[in-house]
Coordinates of C-alpha atoms in Angstrom, one line a residue:
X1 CA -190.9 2.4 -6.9
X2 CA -191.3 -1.0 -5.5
X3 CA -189.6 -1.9 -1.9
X4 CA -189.2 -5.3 -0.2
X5 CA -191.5 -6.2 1.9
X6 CA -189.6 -6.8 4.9
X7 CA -189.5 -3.7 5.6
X8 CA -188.8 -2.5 9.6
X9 CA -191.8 -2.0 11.8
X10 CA -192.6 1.2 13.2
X11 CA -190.8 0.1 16.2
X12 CA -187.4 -0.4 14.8
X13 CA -182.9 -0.1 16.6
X14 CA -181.1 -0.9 13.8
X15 CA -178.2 -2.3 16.4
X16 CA -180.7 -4.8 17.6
X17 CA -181.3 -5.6 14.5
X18 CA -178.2 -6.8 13.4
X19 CA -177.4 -8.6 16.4
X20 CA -180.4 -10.9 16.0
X21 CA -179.1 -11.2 12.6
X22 CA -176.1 -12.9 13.2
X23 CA -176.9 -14.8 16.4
X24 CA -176.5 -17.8 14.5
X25 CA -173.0 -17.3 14.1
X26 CA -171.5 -16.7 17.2
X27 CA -167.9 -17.2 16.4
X28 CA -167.3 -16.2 13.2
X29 CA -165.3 -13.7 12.6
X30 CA -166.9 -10.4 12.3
X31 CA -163.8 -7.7 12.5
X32 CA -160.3 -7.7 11.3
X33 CA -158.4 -4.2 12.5
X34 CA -154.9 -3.5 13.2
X35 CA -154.7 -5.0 16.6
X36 CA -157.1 -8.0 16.8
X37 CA -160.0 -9.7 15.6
X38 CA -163.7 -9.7 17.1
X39 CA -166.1 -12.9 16.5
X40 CA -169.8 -11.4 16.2
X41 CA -170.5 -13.2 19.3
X42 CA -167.9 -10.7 21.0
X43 CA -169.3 -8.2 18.9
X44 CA -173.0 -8.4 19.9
X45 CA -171.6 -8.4 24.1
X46 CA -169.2 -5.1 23.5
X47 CA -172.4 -3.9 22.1
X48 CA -174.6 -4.3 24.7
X49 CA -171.8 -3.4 27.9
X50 CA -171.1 -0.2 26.1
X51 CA -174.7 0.7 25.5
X52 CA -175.1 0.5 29.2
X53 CA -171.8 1.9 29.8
X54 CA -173.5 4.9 27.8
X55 CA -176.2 5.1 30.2
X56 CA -174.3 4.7 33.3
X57 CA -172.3 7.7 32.3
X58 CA -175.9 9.8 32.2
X59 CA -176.1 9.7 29.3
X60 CA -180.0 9.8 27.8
X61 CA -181.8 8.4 24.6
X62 CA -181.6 11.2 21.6
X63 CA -178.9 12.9 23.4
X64 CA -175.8 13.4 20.9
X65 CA -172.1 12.5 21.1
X66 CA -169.7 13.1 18.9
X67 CA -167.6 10.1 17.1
X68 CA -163.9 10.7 16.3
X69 CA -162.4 7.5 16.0
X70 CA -159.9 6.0 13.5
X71 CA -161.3 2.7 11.9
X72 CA -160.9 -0.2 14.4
X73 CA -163.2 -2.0 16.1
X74 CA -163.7 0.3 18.5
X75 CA -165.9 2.4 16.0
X76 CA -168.1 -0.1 15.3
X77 CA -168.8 -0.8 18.9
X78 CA -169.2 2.8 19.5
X79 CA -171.8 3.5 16.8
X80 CA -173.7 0.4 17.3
X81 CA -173.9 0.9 21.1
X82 CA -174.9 4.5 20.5
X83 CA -177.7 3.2 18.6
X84 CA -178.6 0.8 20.8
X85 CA -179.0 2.6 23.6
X86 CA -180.6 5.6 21.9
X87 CA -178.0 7.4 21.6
X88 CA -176.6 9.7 18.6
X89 CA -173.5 9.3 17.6
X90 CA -172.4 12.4 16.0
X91 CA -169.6 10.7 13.0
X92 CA -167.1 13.2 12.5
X93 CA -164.0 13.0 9.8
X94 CA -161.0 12.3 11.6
X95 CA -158.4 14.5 9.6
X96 CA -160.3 17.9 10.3
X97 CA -158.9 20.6 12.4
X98 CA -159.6 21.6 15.9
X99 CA -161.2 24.6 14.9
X100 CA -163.6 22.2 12.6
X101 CA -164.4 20.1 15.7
X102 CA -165.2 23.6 17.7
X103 CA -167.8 24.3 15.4
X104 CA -169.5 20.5 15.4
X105 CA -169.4 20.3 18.7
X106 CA -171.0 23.2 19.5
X107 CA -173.2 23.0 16.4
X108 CA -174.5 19.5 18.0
X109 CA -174.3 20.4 21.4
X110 CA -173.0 16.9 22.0
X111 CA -172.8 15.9 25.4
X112 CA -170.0 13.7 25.4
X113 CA -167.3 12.4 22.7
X114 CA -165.8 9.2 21.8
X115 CA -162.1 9.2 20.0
X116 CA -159.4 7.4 19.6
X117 CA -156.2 8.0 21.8
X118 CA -154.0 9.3 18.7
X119 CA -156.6 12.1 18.7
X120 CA -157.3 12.8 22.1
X121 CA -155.2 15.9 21.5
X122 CA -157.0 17.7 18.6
X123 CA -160.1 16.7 20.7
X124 CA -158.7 18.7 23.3
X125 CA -157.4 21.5 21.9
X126 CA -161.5 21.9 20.1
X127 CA -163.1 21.6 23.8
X128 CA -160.6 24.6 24.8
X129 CA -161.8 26.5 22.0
X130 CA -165.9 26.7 22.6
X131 CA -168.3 26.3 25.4
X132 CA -168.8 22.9 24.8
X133 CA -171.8 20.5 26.8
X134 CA -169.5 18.4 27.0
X135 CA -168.4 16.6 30.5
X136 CA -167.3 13.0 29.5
X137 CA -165.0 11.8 27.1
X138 CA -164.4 8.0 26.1
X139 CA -160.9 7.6 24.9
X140 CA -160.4 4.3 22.2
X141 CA -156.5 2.4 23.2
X142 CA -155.3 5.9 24.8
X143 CA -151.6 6.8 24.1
X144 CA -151.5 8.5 27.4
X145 CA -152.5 8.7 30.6
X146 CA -155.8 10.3 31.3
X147 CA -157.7 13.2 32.7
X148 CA -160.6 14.2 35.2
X149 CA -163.6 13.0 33.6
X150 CA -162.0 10.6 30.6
X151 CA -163.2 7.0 30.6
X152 CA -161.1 3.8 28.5
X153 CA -163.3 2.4 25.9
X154 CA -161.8 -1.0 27.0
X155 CA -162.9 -0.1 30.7
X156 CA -165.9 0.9 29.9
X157 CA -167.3 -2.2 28.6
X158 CA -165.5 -4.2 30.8
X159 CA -167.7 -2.8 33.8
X160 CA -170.8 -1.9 31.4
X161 CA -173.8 -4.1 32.6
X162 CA -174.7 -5.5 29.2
X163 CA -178.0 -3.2 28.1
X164 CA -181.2 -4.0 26.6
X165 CA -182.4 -2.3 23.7
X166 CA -184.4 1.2 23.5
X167 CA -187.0 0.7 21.7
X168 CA -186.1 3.4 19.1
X169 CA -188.6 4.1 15.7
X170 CA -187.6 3.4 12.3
X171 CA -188.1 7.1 11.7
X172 CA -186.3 8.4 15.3
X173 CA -182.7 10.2 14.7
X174 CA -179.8 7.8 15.2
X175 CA -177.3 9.3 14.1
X176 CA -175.8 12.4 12.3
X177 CA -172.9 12.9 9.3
X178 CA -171.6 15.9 8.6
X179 CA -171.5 16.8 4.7
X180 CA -167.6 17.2 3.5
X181 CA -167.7 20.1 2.9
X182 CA -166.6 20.5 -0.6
X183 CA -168.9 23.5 -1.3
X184 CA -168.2 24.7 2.0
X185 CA -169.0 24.9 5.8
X186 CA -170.6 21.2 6.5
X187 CA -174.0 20.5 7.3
X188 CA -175.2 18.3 10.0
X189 CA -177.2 15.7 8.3
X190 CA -179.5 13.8 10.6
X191 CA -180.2 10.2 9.2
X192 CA -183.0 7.8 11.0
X193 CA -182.4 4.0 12.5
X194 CA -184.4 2.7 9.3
X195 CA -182.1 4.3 6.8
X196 CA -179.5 2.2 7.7
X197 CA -181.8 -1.1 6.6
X198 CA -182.9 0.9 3.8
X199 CA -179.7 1.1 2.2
X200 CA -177.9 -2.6 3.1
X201 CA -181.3 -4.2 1.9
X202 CA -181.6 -1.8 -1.4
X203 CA -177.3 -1.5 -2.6
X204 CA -175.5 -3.6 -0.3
X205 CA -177.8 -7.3 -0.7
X206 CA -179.9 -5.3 -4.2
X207 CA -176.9 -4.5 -6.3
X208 CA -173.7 -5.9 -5.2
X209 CA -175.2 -9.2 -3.7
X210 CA -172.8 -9.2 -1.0
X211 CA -172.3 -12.8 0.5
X212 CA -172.1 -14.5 4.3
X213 CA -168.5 -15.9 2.7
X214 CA -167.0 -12.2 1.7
X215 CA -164.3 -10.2 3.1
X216 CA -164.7 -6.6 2.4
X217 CA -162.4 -3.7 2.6
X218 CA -163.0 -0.3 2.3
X219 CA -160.7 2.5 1.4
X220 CA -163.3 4.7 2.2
X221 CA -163.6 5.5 6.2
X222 CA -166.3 4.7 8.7
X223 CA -167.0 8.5 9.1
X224 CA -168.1 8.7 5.3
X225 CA -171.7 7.9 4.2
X226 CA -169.5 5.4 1.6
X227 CA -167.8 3.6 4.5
X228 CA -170.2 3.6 6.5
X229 CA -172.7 1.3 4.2
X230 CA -169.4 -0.3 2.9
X231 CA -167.3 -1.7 6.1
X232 CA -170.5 -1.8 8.7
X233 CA -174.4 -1.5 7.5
X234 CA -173.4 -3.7 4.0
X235 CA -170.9 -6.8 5.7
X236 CA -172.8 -7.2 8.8
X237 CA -176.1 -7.5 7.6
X238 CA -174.9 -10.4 5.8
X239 CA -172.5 -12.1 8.4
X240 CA -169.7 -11.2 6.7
X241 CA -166.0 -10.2 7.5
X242 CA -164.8 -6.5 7.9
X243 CA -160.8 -5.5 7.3
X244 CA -160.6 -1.9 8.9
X245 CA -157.4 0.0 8.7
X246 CA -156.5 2.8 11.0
X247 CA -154.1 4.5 8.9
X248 CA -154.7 6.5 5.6
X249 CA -155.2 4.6 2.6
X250 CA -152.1 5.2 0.7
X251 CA -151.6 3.0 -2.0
X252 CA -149.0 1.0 0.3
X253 CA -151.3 0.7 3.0
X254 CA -153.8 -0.8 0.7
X255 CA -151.7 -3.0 -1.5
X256 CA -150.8 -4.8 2.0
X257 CA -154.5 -5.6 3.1
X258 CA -155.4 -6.8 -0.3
X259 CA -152.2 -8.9 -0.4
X260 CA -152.3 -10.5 3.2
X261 CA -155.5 -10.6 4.2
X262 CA -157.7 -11.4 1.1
X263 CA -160.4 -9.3 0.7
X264 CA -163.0 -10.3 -2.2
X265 CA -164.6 -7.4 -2.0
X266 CA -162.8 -3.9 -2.6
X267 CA -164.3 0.0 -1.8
X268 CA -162.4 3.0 -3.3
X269 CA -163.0 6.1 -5.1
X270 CA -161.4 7.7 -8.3
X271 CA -159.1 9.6 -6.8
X272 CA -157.5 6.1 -5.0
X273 CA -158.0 4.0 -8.1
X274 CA -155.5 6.1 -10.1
X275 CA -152.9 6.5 -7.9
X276 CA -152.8 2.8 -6.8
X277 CA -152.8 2.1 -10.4
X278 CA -149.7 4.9 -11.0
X279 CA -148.0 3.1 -8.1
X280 CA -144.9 1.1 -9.1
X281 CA -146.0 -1.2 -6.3
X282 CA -149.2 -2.5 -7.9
X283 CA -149.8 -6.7 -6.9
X284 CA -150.0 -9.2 -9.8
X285 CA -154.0 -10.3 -10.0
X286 CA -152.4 -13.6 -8.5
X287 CA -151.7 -12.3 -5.2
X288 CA -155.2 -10.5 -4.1
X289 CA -158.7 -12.5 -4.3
X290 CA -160.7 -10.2 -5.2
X291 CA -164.4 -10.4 -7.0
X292 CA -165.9 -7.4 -7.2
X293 CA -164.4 -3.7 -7.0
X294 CA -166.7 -0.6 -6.1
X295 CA -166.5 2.8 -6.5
X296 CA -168.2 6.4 -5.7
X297 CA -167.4 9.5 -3.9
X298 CA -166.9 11.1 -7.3
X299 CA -167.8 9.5 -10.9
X300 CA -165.0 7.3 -12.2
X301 CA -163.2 8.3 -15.3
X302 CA -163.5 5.3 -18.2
X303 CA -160.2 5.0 -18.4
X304 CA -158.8 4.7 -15.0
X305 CA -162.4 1.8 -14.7
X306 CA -160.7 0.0 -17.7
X307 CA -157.1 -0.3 -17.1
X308 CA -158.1 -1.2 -13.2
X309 CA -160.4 -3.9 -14.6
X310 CA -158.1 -5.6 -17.0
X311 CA -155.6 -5.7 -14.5
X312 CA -157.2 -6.8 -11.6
X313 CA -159.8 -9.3 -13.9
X314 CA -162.9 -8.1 -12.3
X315 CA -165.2 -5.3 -12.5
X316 CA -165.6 -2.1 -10.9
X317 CA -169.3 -0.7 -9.9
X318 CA -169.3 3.1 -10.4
X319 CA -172.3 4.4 -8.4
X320 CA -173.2 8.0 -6.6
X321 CA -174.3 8.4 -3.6
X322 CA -174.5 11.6 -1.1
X323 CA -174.6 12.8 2.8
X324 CA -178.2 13.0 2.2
X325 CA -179.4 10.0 0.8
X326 CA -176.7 7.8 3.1
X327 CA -175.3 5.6 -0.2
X328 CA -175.2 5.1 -4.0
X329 CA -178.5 5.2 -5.4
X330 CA -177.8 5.2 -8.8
X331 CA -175.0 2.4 -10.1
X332 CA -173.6 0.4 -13.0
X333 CA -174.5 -3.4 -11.9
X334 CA -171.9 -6.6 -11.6
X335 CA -172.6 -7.9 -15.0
X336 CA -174.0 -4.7 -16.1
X337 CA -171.3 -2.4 -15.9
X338 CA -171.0 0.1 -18.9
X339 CA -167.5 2.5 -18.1
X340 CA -168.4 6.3 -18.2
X341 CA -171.5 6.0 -17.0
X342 CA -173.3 5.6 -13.8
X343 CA -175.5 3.3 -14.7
X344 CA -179.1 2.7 -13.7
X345 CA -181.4 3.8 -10.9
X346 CA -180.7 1.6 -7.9
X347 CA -184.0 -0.5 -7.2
X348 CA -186.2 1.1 -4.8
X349 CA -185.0 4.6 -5.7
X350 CA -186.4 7.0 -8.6
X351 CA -184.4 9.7 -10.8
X352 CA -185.6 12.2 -12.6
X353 CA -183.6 15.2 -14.3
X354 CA -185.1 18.6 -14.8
X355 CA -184.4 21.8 -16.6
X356 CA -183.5 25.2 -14.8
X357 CA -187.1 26.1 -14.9
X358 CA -188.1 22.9 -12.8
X359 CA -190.0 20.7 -15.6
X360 CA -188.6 17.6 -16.1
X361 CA -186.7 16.0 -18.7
X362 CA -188.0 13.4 -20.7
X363 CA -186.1 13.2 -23.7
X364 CA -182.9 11.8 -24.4
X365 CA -178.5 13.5 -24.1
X366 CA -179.8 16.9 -22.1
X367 CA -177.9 18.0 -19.3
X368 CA -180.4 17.6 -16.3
X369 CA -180.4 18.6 -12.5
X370 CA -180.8 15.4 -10.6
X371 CA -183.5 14.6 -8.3
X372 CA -184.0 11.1 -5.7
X373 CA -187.0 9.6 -4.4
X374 CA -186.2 7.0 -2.1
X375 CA -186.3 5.4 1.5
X376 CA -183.2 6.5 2.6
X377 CA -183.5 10.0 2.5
X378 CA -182.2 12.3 5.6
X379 CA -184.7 13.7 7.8
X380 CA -182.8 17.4 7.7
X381 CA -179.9 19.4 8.2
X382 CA -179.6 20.2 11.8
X383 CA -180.6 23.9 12.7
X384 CA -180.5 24.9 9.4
X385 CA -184.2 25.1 7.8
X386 CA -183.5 27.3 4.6
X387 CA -181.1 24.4 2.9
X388 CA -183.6 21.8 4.2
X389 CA -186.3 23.5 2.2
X390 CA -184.0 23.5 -0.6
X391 CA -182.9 20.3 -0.4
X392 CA -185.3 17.8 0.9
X393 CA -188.3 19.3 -1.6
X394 CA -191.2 17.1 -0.4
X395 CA -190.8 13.1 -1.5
X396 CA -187.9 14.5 -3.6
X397 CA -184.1 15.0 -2.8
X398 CA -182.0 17.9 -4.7
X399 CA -178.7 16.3 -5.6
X400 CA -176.5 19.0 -6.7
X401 CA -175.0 17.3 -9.3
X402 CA -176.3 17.5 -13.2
X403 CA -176.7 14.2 -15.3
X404 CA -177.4 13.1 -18.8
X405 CA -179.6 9.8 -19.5
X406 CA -178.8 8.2 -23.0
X407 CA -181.4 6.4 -25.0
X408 CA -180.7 3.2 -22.8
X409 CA -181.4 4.7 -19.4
X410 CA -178.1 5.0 -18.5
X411 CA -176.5 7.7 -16.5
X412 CA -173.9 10.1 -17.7
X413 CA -172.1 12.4 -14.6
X414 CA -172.0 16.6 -15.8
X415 CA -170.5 18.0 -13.3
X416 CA -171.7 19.6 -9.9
X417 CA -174.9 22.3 -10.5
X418 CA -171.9 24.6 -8.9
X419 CA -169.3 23.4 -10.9
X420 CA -171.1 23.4 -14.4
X421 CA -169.5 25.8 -17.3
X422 CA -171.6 27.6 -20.2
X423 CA -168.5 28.3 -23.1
X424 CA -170.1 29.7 -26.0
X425 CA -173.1 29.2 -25.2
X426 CA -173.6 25.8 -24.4
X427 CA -173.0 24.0 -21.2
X428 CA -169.4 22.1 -21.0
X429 CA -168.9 19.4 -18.3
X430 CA -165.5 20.5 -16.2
X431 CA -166.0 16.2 -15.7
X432 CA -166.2 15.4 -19.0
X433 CA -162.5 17.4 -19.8
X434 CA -160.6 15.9 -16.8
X435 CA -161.6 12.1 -17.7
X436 CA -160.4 13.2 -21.0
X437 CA -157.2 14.6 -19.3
X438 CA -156.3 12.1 -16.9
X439 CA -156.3 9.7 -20.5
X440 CA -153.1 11.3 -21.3
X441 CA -149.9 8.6 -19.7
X442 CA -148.2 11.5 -17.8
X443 CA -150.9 13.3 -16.1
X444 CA -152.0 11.7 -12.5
X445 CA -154.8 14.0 -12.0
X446 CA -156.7 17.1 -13.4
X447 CA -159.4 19.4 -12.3
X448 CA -161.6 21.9 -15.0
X449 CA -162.9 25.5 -13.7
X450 CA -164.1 28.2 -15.4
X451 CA -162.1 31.2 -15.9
X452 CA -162.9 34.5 -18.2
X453 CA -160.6 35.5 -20.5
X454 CA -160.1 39.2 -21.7
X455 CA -162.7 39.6 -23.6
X456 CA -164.8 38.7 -20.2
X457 CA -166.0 35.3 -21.4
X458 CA -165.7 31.9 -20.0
X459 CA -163.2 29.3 -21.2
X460 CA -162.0 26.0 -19.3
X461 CA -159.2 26.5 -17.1
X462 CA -157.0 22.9 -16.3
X463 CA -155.2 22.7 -13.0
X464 CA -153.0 19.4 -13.8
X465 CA -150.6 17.4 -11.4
X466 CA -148.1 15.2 -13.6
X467 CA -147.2 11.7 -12.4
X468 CA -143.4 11.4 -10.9
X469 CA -140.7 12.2 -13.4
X470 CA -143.1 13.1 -16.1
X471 CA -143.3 16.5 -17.8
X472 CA -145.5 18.2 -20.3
X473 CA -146.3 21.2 -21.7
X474 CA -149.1 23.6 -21.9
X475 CA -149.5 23.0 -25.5
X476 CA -149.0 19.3 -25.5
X477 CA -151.9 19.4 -23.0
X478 CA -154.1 21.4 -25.5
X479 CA -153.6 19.2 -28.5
X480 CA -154.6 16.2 -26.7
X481 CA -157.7 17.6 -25.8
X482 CA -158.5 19.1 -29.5
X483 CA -157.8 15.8 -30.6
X484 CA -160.6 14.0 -28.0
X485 CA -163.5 16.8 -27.8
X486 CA -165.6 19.0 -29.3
X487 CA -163.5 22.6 -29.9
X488 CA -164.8 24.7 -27.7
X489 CA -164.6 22.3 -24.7
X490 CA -160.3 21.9 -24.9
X491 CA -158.6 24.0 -21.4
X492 CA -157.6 27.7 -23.1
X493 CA -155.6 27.7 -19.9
X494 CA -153.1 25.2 -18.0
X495 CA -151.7 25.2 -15.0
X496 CA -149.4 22.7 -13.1
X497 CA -149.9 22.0 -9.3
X498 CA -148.0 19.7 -6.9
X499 CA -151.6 18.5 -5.7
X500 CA -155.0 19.2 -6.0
X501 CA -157.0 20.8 -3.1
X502 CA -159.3 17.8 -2.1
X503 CA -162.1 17.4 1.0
X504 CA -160.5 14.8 3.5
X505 CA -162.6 12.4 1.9
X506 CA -160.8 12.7 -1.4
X507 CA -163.3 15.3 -3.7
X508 CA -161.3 17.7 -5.4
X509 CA -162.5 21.3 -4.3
X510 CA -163.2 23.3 -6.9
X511 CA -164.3 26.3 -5.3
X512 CA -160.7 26.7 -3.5
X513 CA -159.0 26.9 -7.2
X514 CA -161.5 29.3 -8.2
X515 CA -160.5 31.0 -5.0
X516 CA -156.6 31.0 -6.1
X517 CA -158.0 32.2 -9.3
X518 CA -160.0 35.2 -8.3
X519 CA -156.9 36.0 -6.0
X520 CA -154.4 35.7 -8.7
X521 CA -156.2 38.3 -11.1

């Protein structure tokens, strides 16, 4: 595993980092939200008067806060001034419940929370709920006037004394992201000041050779380890431009910032891809600019990649990533890009797949447990040592997910370790099924469990949600399947639903249908 040699020195704030990165380009334009634009020379300032805004307010260096901000940015000053001042900004998905924020804030024992004004209220309504540490609250463009003890952003850094630097390590905590959650109650995952580097150096410059003349856009939100890399880490260690969008990424929402602002680069996952491509409202190739698509959060089905590629004329990178190891280490390539699979190892990252007993896999088409070695790694999961141990195993990182690796070396997604079905004896990818489902013209999206039938064994269940004014039946969904895979693999059961149950970052939940399952027998 070979790494670049510039790596950061023991003595390392990531926030410093870039801003003596782009000092050479003062008035470029850095960020392009929904109210304004910022220049990086703007950028670096807000930076440095909210860092010492941070510290005027009490606040001390490793001390947490939490982050619940829309994209704007507002986020990106907050995070980079948390960083720079030492800080830990605590990034927490912004369509959660109170209840959710109750538990991460008194999970983190943050002491104070950032947030944008349109959530001020949920914010709220979680500090009533637990006996928070919390005395301070920073409100981004309130929509209201506030309380005793809340503080404007815009005030804040207007009467900030611009900060220096704490001199942080490359291997200190700087910042925290909670897992989404889609086996579960979320993890706090504590990431270092180096990882970022690790990761815009390794995907974001390695891979897709982002460019000082790009404009990226990213579907995916700040809060997500995706985003993050995406719309922050990736464009500004560059010096390139940043469209952020508040609102959710409907197809709508998106097909407007590809249409009037330009983006070359594009961030989605799956889930996104297909619906914009379902969307009558789809632009023409002429009216967007774009060069290069990218895509995790889930492995992209072939066919949705294809039909996405031939419309749009340009490729779309399929990579995983994960909460743990901060972004994709393991991608197709620009120029490289073989549809169904994952691709290849990222540089400076190593895979391995192993059996159930542990030994690892050396051969060829066998369903594998997949394992990372690589800079970027987490340090731990906050308070919580028993998944630590079972996660972060020494140099290694446990996935979760299963893989196969084909004669070539690429990458072939099997499903979650959780997820995985054994029908007949021999393991079936729940993955494998849908991408073969979601083929079919009328079917928008599907998702494969495993349910037992009455002689007690397993067969694949398919929970399917039909495009608009489309209909199908249960047997029409069979035969297409016979027709496509191995026998034993097609859904013995179908079942129509108005939507799947997804994670607010868009991964369909699979434990809450086997939930409606168990509940239904």
């Amino acid at each position: 595993m070979t790494l670049p040699v510039n790596a950061p020195s023991t003595d390392f704030n990531f926030a410093q980092h870039l801003i003596a990165s782009n000092a050479q380009r003062p008035d470029k334009v850095a960020l392009i939200d929904d109210v304004g634009t910022l220049t990086y020379g703007q950028l670096a300032d807000q930076v440095r008067r909210f860092a010492g805004g941070l510290k005027a307010m009490g606040l001390k260096r490793e001390e947490r806060v939490l982050l619940l901000m829309q994209d704007s940015s507002d986020w990106v000053v907050a995070f980079l001034g948390s960083l720079y001042a030492g800080v830990v900004p605590v990034a927490v998905n912004t369509l959660l419940t109170a209840e959710d924020y109750a538990f991460m804030l008194s999970n983190s024992r943050a002491q104070a929370a950032l947030v944008s004004g349109a959530l001020l209220p949920t914010l709220q309504a979680a500090l009533d709920q637990t006996n928070t540490e919390v005395q301070q609250v920073v409100v981004s463009r309130p929509t209201a006037a506030l309380s005793a003890g809340q503080h404007t952003m815009a005030d804040l850094i207007a009467q900030g004394q611009p900060s220096v630097p704490t001199l942080t390590l490359a291997d200190e905590p700087a910042f925290w992201l909670y897992s989404s959650g889609s086996t579960g109650k979320p993890k706090g995952t504590v990431h270092s000041q180096g990882n970022l580097y690790w990761t815009a150096e390794l995907y974001g410059k390695g891979v897709l050779e982002l460019r000082e003349s790009d404009v990226v856009f990213s579907a995916a939100k700040l809060f997500f380890a995706y985003g993050l890399g995406n719309a922050l880490t990736f464009p500004l260690s560059v010096g390139a431009t940043v469209v952020l969008m508040a609102e959710r990424p409907t197809p709508q929402a998106t097909f407007k910032r590809l249409v009037d602002l330009q983006p070359t680069v594009f961030y989605g996952a799956p889930t996104g891809y297909g619906g914009m491509l379902a969307s009558p409202d789809l632009p023409a190739q002429s009216q967007v600019a774009l060069r290069l698509c990218s895509s995790a959060g889930e492995a992209l089905p072939r066919d949705i990649a294809e039909r996405w590629s031939a419309h749009f004329g340009c490729e779309v990178i399929d990579g995983i990533g994960s909460t743990e190891m901060l972004h994709v280490f393991l991608s197709n390539r620009p120029g490289d890009v073989r549809y169904g699979t994952t691709g290849k190892a990222v540089p400076g990252y190593e895979l391995q797949l192993r059996n159930e007993d542990g030994s690892v896999i050396t051969g060829h088409d066998e369903i594998g447990d997949l394992y990372i070695q690589g800079p970027s790694s987490a340090l731990m999961y906050w308070n919580n040592r028993d998944k630590t141990r079972d996660t972060f195993q020494g140099v290694w990182t446990k996935s979760g997910d299963k893989y196969t690796r084909d004669v070539d070396g690429y990458y072939t997604y099997a499903g979650r370790n959780d997820d995985m079905l054994k029908v007949s004896g021999i393991y079936v990818s729940p993955f494998e099924v849908e991408a073969t489902l979601v083929q079919h013209p009328a079917i928008l999206e599907a998702a494969v469990i495993g349910k037992e039938d009455s002689d007690g064994l397993t067969k694949t269940k398919a929970f399917i949600v039909l495009k608009a004014g489309q209909s199908l039946t249960q047997e029409e969904v069979k035969a297409f399947v016979k027709e496509r895979l191995a026998p034993y693999k097609y859904p013995r059961f179908v079942e129509f639903l108005a939507e799947l149950p997804k994670t607010a970052t868009g991964k369909i939940q699979r434990f809450r249908l086997r939930e409606l399952e168990n509940k239904a027998q």
